[in-house]
Coordinates of C-alpha atoms in Angstrom, one line a residue:
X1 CA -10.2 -228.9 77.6
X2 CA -12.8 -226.9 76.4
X3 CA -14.0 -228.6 73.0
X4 CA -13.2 -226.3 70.2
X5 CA -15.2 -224.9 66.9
X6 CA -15.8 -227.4 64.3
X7 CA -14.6 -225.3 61.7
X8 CA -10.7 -226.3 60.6
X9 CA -9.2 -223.5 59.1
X10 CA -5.9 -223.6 57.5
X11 CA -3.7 -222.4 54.5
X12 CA -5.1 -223.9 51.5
X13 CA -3.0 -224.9 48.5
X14 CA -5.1 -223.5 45.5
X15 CA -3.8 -225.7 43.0
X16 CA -6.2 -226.9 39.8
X17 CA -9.0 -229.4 40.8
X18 CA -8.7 -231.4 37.8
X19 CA -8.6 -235.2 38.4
X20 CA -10.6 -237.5 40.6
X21 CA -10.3 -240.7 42.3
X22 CA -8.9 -242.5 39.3
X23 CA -6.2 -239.9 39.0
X24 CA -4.9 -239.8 42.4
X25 CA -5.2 -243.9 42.3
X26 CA -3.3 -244.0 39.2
X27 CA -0.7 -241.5 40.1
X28 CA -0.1 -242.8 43.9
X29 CA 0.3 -246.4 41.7
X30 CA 3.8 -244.9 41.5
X31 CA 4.2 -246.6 45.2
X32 CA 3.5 -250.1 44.5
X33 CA 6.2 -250.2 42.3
X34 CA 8.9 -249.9 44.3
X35 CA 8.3 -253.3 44.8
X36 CA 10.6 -254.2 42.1
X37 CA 13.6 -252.6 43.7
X38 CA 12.7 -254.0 47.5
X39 CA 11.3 -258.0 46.4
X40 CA 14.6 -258.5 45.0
X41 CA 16.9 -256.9 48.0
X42 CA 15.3 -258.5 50.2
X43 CA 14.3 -262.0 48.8
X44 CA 18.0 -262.6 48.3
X45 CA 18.6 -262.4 52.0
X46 CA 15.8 -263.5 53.7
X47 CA 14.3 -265.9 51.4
X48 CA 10.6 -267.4 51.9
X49 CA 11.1 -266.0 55.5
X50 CA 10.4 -262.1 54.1
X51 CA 7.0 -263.2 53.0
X52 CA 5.1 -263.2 57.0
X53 CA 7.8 -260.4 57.5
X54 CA 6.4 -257.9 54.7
X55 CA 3.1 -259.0 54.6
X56 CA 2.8 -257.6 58.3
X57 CA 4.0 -254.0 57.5
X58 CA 2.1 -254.3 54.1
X59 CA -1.1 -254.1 56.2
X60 CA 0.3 -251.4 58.1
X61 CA 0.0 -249.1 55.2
X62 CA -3.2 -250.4 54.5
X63 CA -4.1 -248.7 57.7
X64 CA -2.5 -245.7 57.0
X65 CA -4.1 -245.2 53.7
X66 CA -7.3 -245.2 55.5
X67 CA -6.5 -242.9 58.4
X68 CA -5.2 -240.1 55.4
X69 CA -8.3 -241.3 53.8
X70 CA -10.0 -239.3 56.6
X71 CA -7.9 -236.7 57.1
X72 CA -7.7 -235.8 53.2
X73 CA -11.4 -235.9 53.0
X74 CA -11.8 -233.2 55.7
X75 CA -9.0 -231.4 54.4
X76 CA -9.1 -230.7 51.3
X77 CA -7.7 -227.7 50.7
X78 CA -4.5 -229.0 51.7
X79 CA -1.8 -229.8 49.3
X80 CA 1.4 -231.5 49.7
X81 CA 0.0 -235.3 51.1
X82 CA 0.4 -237.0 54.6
X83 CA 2.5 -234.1 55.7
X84 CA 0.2 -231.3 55.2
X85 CA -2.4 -232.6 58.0
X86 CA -0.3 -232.2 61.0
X87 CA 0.0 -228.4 60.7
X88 CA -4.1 -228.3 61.5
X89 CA -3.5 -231.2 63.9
X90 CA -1.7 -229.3 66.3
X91 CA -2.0 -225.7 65.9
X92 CA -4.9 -225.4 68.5
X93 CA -3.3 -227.3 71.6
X94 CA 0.9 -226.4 70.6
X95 CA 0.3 -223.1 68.7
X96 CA 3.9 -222.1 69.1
X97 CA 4.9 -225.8 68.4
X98 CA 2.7 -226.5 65.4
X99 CA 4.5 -224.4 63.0
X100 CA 7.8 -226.6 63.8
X101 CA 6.1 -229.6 63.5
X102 CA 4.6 -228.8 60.1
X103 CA 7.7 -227.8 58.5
X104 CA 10.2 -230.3 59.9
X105 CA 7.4 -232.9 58.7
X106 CA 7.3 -231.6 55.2
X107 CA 10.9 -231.4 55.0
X108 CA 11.2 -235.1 55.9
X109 CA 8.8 -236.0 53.7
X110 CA 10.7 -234.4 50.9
X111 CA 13.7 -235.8 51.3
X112 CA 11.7 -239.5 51.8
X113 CA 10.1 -239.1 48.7
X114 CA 12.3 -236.8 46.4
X115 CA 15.1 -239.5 45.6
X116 CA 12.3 -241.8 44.3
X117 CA 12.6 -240.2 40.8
X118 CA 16.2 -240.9 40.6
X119 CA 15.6 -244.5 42.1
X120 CA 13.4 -246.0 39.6
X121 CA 15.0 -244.1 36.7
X122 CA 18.0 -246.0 38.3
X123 CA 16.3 -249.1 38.3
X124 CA 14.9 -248.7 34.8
X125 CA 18.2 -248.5 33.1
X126 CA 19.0 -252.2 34.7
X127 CA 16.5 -253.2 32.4
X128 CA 17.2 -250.9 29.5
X129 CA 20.9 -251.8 29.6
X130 CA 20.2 -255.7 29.9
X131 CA 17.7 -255.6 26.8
X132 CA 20.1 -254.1 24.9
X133 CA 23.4 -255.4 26.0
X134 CA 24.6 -251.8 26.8
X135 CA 28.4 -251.9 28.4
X136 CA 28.2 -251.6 32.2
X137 CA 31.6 -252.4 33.2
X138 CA 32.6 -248.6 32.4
X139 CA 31.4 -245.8 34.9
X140 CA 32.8 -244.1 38.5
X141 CA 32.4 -244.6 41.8
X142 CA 31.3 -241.4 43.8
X143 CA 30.6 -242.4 47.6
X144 CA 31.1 -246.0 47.7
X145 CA 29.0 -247.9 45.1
X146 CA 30.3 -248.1 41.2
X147 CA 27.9 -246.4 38.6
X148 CA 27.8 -247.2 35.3
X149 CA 28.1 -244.2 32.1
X150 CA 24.7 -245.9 30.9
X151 CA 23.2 -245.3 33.8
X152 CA 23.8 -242.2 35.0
X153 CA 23.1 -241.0 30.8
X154 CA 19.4 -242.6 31.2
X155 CA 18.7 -241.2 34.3
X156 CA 19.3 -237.4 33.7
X157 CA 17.6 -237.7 30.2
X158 CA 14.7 -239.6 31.9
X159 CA 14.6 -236.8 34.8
X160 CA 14.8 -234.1 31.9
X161 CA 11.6 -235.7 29.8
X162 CA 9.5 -236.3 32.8
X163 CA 9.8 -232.3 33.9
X164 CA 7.7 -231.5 30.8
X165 CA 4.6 -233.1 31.7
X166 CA 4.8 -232.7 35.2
X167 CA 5.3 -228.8 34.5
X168 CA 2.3 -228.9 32.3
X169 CA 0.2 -229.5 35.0
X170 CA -2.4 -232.6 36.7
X171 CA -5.0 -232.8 33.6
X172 CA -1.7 -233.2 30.9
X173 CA 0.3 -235.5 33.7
X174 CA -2.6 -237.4 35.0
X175 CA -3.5 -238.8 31.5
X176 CA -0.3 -239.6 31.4
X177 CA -0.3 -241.4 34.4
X178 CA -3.4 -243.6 33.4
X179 CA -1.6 -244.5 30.5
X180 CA 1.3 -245.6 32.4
X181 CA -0.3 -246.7 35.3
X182 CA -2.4 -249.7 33.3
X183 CA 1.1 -250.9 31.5
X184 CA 2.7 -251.4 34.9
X185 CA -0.6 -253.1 36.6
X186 CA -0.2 -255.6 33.9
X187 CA 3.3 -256.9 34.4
X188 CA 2.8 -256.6 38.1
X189 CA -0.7 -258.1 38.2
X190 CA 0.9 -261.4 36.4
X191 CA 4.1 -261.7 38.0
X192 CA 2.1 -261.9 41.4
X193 CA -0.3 -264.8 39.9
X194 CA 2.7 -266.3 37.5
X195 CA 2.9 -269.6 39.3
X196 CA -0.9 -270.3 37.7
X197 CA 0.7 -270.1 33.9
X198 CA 3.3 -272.9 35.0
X199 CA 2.0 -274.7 37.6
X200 CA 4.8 -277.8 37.1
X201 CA 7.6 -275.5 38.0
X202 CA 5.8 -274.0 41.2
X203 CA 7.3 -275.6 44.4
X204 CA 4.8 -275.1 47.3
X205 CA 7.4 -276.9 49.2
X206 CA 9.2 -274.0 49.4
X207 CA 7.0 -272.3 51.5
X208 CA 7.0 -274.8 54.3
X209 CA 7.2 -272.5 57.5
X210 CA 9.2 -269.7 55.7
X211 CA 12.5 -271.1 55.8
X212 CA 15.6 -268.9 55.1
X213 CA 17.8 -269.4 52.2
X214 CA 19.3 -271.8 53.9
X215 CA 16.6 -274.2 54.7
X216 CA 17.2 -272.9 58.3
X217 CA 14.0 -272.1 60.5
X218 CA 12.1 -268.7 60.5
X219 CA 13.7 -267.7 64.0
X220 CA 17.2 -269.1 63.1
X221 CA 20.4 -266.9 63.0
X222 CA 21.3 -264.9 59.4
X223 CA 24.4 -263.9 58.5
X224 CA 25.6 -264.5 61.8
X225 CA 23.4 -262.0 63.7
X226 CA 20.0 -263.6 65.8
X227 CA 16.9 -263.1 63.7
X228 CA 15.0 -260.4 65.6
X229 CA 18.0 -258.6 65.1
X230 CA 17.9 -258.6 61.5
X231 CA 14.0 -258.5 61.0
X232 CA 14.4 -255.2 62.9
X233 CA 17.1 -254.1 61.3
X234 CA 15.3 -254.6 57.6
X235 CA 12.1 -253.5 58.6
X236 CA 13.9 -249.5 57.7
X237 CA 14.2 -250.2 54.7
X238 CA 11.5 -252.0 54.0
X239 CA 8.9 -249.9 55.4
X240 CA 10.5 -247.1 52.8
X241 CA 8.5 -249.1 50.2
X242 CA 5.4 -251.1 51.0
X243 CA 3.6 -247.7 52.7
X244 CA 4.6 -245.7 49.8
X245 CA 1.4 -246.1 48.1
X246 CA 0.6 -243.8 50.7
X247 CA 1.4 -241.4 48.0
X248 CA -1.8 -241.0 46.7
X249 CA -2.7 -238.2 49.1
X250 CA -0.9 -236.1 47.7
X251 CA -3.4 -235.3 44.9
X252 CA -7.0 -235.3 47.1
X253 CA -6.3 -231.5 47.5
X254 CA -6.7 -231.5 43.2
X255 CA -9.9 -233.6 43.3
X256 CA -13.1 -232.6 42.1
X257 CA -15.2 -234.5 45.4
X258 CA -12.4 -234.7 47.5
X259 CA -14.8 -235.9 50.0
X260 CA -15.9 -238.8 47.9
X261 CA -12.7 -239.6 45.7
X262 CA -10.2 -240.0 49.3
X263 CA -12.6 -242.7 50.5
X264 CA -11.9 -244.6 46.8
X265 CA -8.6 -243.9 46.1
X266 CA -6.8 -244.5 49.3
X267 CA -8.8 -247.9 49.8
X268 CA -8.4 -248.8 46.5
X269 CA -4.5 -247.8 46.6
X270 CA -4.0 -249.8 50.3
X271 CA -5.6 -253.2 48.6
X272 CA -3.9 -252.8 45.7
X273 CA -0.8 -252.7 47.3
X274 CA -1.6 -255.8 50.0
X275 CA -1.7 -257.9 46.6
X276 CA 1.6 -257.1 45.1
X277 CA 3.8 -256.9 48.2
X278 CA 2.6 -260.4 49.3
X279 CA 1.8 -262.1 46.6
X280 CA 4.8 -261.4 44.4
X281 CA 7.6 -262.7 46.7
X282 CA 5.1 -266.0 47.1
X283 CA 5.2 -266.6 43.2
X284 CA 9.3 -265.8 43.2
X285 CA 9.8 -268.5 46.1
X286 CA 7.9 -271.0 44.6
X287 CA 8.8 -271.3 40.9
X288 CA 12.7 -270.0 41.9
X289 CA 13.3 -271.6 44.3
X290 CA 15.4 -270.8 47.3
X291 CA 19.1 -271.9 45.5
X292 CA 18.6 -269.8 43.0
X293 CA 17.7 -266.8 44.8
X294 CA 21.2 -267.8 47.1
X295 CA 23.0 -267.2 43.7
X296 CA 23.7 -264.4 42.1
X297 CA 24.7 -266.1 39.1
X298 CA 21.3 -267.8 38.8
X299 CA 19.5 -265.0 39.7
X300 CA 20.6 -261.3 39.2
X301 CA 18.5 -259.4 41.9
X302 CA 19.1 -256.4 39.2
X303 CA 16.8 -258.1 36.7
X304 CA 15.2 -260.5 39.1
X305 CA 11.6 -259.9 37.2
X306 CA 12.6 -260.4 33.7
X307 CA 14.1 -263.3 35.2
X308 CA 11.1 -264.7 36.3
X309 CA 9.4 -264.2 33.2
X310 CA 11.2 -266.5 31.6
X311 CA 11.4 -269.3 34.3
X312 CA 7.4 -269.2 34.1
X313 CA 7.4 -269.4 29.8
X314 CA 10.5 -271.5 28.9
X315 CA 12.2 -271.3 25.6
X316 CA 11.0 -269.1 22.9
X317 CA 8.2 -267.4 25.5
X318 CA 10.2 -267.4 27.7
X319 CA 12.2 -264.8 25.8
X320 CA 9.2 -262.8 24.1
X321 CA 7.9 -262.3 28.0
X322 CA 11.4 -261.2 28.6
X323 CA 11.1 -258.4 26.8
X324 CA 7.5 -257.5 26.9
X325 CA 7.8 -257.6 31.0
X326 CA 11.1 -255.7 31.1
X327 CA 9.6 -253.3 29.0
X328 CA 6.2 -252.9 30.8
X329 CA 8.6 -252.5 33.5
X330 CA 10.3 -249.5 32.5
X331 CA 7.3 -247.8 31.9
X332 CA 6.1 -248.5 35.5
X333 CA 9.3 -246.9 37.3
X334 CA 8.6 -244.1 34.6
X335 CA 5.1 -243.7 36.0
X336 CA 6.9 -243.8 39.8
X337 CA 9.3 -241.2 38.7
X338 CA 6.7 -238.4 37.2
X339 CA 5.0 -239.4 40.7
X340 CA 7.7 -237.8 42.6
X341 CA 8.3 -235.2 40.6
X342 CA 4.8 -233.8 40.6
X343 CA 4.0 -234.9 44.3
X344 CA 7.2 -233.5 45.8
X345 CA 6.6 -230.3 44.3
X346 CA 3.7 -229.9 46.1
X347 CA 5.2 -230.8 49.5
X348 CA 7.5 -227.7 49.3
X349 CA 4.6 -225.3 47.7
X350 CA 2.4 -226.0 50.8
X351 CA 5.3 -225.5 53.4
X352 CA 6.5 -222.0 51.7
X353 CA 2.7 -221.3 51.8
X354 CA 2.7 -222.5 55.5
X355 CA 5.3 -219.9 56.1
X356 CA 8.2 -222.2 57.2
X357 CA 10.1 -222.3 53.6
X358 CA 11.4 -219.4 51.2
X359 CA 9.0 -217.6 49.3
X360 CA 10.2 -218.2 46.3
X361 CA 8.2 -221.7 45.9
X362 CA 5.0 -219.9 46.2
X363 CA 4.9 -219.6 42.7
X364 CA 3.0 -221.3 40.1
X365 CA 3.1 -221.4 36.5
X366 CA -0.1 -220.6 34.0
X367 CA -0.9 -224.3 34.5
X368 CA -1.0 -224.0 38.1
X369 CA 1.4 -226.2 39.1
X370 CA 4.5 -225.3 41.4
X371 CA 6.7 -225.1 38.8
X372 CA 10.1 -224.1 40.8
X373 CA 9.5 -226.6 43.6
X374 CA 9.4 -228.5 41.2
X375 CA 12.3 -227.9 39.0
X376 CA 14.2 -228.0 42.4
X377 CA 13.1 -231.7 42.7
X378 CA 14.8 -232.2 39.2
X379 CA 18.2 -230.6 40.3
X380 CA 18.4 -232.8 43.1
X381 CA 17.0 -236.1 41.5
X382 CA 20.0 -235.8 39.4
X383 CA 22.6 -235.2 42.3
X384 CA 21.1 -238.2 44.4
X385 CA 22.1 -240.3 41.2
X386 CA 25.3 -240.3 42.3
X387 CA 24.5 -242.1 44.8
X388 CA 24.3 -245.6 42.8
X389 CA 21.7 -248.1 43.8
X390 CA 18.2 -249.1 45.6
X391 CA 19.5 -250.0 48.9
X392 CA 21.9 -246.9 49.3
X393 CA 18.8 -244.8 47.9
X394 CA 16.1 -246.1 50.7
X395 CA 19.1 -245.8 53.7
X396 CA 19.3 -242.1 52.6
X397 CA 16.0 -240.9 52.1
X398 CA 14.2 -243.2 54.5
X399 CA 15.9 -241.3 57.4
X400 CA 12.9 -238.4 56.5
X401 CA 9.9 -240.8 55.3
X402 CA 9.3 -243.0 57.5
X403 CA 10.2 -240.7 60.3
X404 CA 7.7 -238.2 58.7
X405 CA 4.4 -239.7 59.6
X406 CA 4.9 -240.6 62.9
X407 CA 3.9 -236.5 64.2
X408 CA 1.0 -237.4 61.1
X409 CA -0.3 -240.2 63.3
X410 CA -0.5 -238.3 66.2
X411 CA -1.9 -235.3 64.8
X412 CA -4.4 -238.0 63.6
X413 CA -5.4 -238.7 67.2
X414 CA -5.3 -235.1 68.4
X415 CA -7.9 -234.2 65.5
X416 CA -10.2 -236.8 66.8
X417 CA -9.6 -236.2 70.7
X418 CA -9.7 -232.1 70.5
X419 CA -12.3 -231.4 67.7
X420 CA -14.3 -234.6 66.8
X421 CA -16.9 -232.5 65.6
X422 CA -15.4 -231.0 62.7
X423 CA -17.1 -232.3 59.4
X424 CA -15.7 -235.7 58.0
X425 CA -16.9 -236.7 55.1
X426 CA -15.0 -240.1 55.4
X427 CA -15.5 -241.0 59.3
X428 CA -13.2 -244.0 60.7
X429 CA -14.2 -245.7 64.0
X430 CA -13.3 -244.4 66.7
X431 CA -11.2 -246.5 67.8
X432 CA -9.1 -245.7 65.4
X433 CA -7.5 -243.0 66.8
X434 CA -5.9 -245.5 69.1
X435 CA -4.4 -247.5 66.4
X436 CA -2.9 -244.8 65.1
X437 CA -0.9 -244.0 68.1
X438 CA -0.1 -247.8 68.0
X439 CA 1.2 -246.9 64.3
X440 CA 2.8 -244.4 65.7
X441 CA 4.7 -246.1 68.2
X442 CA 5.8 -249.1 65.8
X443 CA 6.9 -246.3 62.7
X444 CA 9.0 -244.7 65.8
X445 CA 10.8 -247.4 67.4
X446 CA 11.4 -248.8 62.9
X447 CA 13.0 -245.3 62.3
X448 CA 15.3 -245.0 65.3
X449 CA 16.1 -248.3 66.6
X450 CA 16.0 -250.4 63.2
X451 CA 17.6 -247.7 61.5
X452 CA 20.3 -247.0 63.7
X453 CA 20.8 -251.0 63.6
X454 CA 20.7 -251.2 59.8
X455 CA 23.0 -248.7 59.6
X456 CA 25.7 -250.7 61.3
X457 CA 25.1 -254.1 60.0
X458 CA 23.7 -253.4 56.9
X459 CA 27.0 -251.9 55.5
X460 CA 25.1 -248.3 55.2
X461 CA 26.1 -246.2 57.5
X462 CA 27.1 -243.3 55.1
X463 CA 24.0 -243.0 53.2
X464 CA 22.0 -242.6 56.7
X465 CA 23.9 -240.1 58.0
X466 CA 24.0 -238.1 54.9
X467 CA 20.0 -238.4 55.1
X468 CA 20.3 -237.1 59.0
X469 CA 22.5 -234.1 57.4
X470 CA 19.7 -233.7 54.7
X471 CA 17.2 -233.4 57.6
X472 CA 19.0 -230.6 59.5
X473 CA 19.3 -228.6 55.8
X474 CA 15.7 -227.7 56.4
X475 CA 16.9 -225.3 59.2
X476 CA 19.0 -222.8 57.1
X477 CA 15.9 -222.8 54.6
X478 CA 14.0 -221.9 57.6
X479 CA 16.2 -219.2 59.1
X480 CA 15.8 -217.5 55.4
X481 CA 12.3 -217.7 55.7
X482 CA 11.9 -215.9 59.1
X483 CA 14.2 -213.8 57.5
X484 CA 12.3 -212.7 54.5
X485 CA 9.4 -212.0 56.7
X486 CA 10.7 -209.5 59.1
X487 CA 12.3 -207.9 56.1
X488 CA 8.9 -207.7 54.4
X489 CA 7.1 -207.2 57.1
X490 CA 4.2 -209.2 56.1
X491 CA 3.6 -212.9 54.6
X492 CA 2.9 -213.2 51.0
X493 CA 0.4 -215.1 49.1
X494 CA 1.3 -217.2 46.0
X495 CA 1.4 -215.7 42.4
X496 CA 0.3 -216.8 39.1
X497 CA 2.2 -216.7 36.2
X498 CA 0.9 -214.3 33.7

């Protein structure tokens, strides 16, 4: 085809430019630590045999990270992260496609990254109610999974207190963030090195060709089903959390050198996020141990980290790191929570914007920050904590994430085959727009084959089909968007409030 203009042009989100690299780092930090609701899920079933397993699609979003590197460096303007890019990506070759494709990608995004705010909130008051002996034994049971009172209390008061400085806008919420964000590297730095402060109880033996729980071999049957099967299976879930340091990209469009902070941020994010993912189910398997992690009564996969605190300082330490990790840790699914709550916001600005979602999220507040977006994402953080626990959480809302950047990844390759000679400020190898149909392929066959599989064995079936009803919601929304355009005959632009 005949090579096209190097000039991109596309809706640009007009929010504040006031952070940098460190700010989008810090903020998109909110990714990494998920890893305390998937190392214990997972370690519990799969034992030292999850370490290969996750350090594989670990380095998967390492890759990603660096191909939005490029794209949010060359767009900047955007808003919204990963989601945002494929609009440009495809409006040349599939004009009548492209508008599709950019809001069903959005959407999906959304709803991947929405319920994170409730999650960790959800996660945090494990910790809260174990510090302080709070009664757990009294709650309801909406869907299928009992909730505690204490939980669903911390939640919507957390959700509540996090609106106010992700209303007040990036400069207010972004020092927040970098507050937060070096309390949590600290109890997540040293749980992934622990073994070093108590070398005696570490047991390198349990390493030895990642055995399962079991002692069986890597390729050995679990629970009954072969282990391909379940390695596929998990893999859904688990890709929910070791890309979502991905997250980052949501905030290039609000840097002040957007062409020099992607390039730092998302590389920084991506390596970041190798460390912690690998290295922290190494130190759990070795000073654990794989009986332990087999028993529930040993090892609570609730509390699994203050847990390990202890087992690396016995006795009196042991119970002073208690407490200082769970409490680091509460302020680190914090951090994760304002994450969502600022970064979803900005998913649904850019698609009203986009013209494939009501009007009525246009809008930003004196700060300039989407403020009724975002105030949606509060009303419906608070409804998906009815939903009960991390594993019911990532079946839902992975049905839209990880199915969100595979149209991202090819809009990746598109850009670089249809207009390579639109300025990049951050220029991959070429190559690489190879790779990321490879990604593409693997994220694909993850979100329809291992999710449909996980589903069935994995006991969740009703969470991922209310997250394939959540993805046909964005339709309706639509319909009212075409709507309020023929009625007004034009598009609008987004106001300002006064």
């Amino acid at each position: 085809m005949t090579q096209a203009s190097d000039t991109l042009e596309y809706e640009q989100g007009n929010l504040q430019t006031g952070t940098n690299w460190w700010g989008a780092f810090v903020i998109g930090l909110a990714g990494t630590i998920l890893v305390t609701g998937a190392a214990p899920a997972f370690l519990t079933v799969f034992g030292a045999s999850y370490i290969p397993f996750i350090t594989f699609f670990t380095l998967t979003g390492v890759v990603l990270c660096l191909l939005l590197a490029e794209l949010s460096a060359m767009m900047p303007g955007r808003t919204g992260g990963s989601p945002s890019y494929a609009y440009p990506a495809y409006k040349e070759r599939f004009p009548r496609l492209a508008p599709h494709i950019n809001g069903i990608t959005a959407w999906m995004y959304w709803v991947g990254w929405m319920p994170v705010a409730p999650l960790n909130m959800i996660l945090a008051s494990f910790y809260i109610t174990h510090l302080f002996g709070l009664d757990t034994t009294a709650g309801i049971q909406p869907i299928s999974t009992f909730i505690p009172y204490w939980t669903l209390a911390i939640t919507a008061v957390g959700l509540m207190l996090l609106s106010i400085p992700a209303y007040l806008g990036i400069r207010f919420g972004t020092s927040m963030a970098t507050i937060l964000a070096v309390l949590s590297m600290i109890p997540l730095t040293f749980l992934s090195i622990g073994f070093i402060f108590n070398l005696d109880a570490a047991n390198w033996a349990e390493l030895a060709w990642f055995p399962h729980l079991d002692g069986s071999s890597f390729s050995s049957p679990i629970d009954g089903y072969p282990a391909w099967i379940m390695y596929i299976a998990y893999a859904f879930p688990l890709l929910w959390t070791v890309i979502a340091y991905e997250a980052a990209a949501c905030y290039i469009g609000e840097c002040k050198h957007p062409g020099r902070d992607a390039k730092i941020a998302m590389t920084l994010e991506g390596g970041y996020g190798v460390f912690v993912y690998t290295m922290l189910p190494i130190s759990f398997v070795v000073i654990l141990g794989a009986q332990a992690l087999s028993d529930p009564e040993l090892v609570d996969p609730k509390t699994m980290f203050v847990t390990f605190a202890s087992s690396v300082f016995p006795g009196i330490g042991g119970k002073v790191m208690e407490w200082m990790m769970a409490i680091m840790l509460i302020i680190a699914l914090v951090l994760s929570a304002l994450n969502s709550l600022m970064g979803c916001s900005r998913s649904l600005y850019q698609m009203s914007l986009d013209g494939q979602f009501p009007k009525f999220y246009q809008h930003l507040n004196k700060n300039h920050v989407p403020d009724r977006a975002m105030m949606t994402n509060v009303g419906a953080s608070l409804l998906i904590a009815f939903m009960g626990g991390a594993i019911e959480i990532y079946s839902f809302s992975n049905v839209g994430y990880l199915g969100s950047f595979v149209p991202v990844l090819i809009g990746y390759y598109l850009l670089r085959n249809d207009r390579p000679n639109v300025h990049r400020p951050f220029r991959l190898p070429e190559y690489f727009k190879y790779i990321a149909l490879i990604l593409a392929a693997l994220y694909f066959f993850v979100w329809l084959v291992g999710g449909i599989i996980y589903s069935t064995i994995g006991g969740q079936a009703t969470y991922y089909y209310l997250g394939v009803g959540a993805i046909f919601m964005y339709l309706p929304l639509y319909w009212y968007r075409k709507w309020e355009d023929r009625r007004d005959g034009s598009v609008s632009v987004p106001t300002v409030a006064e």
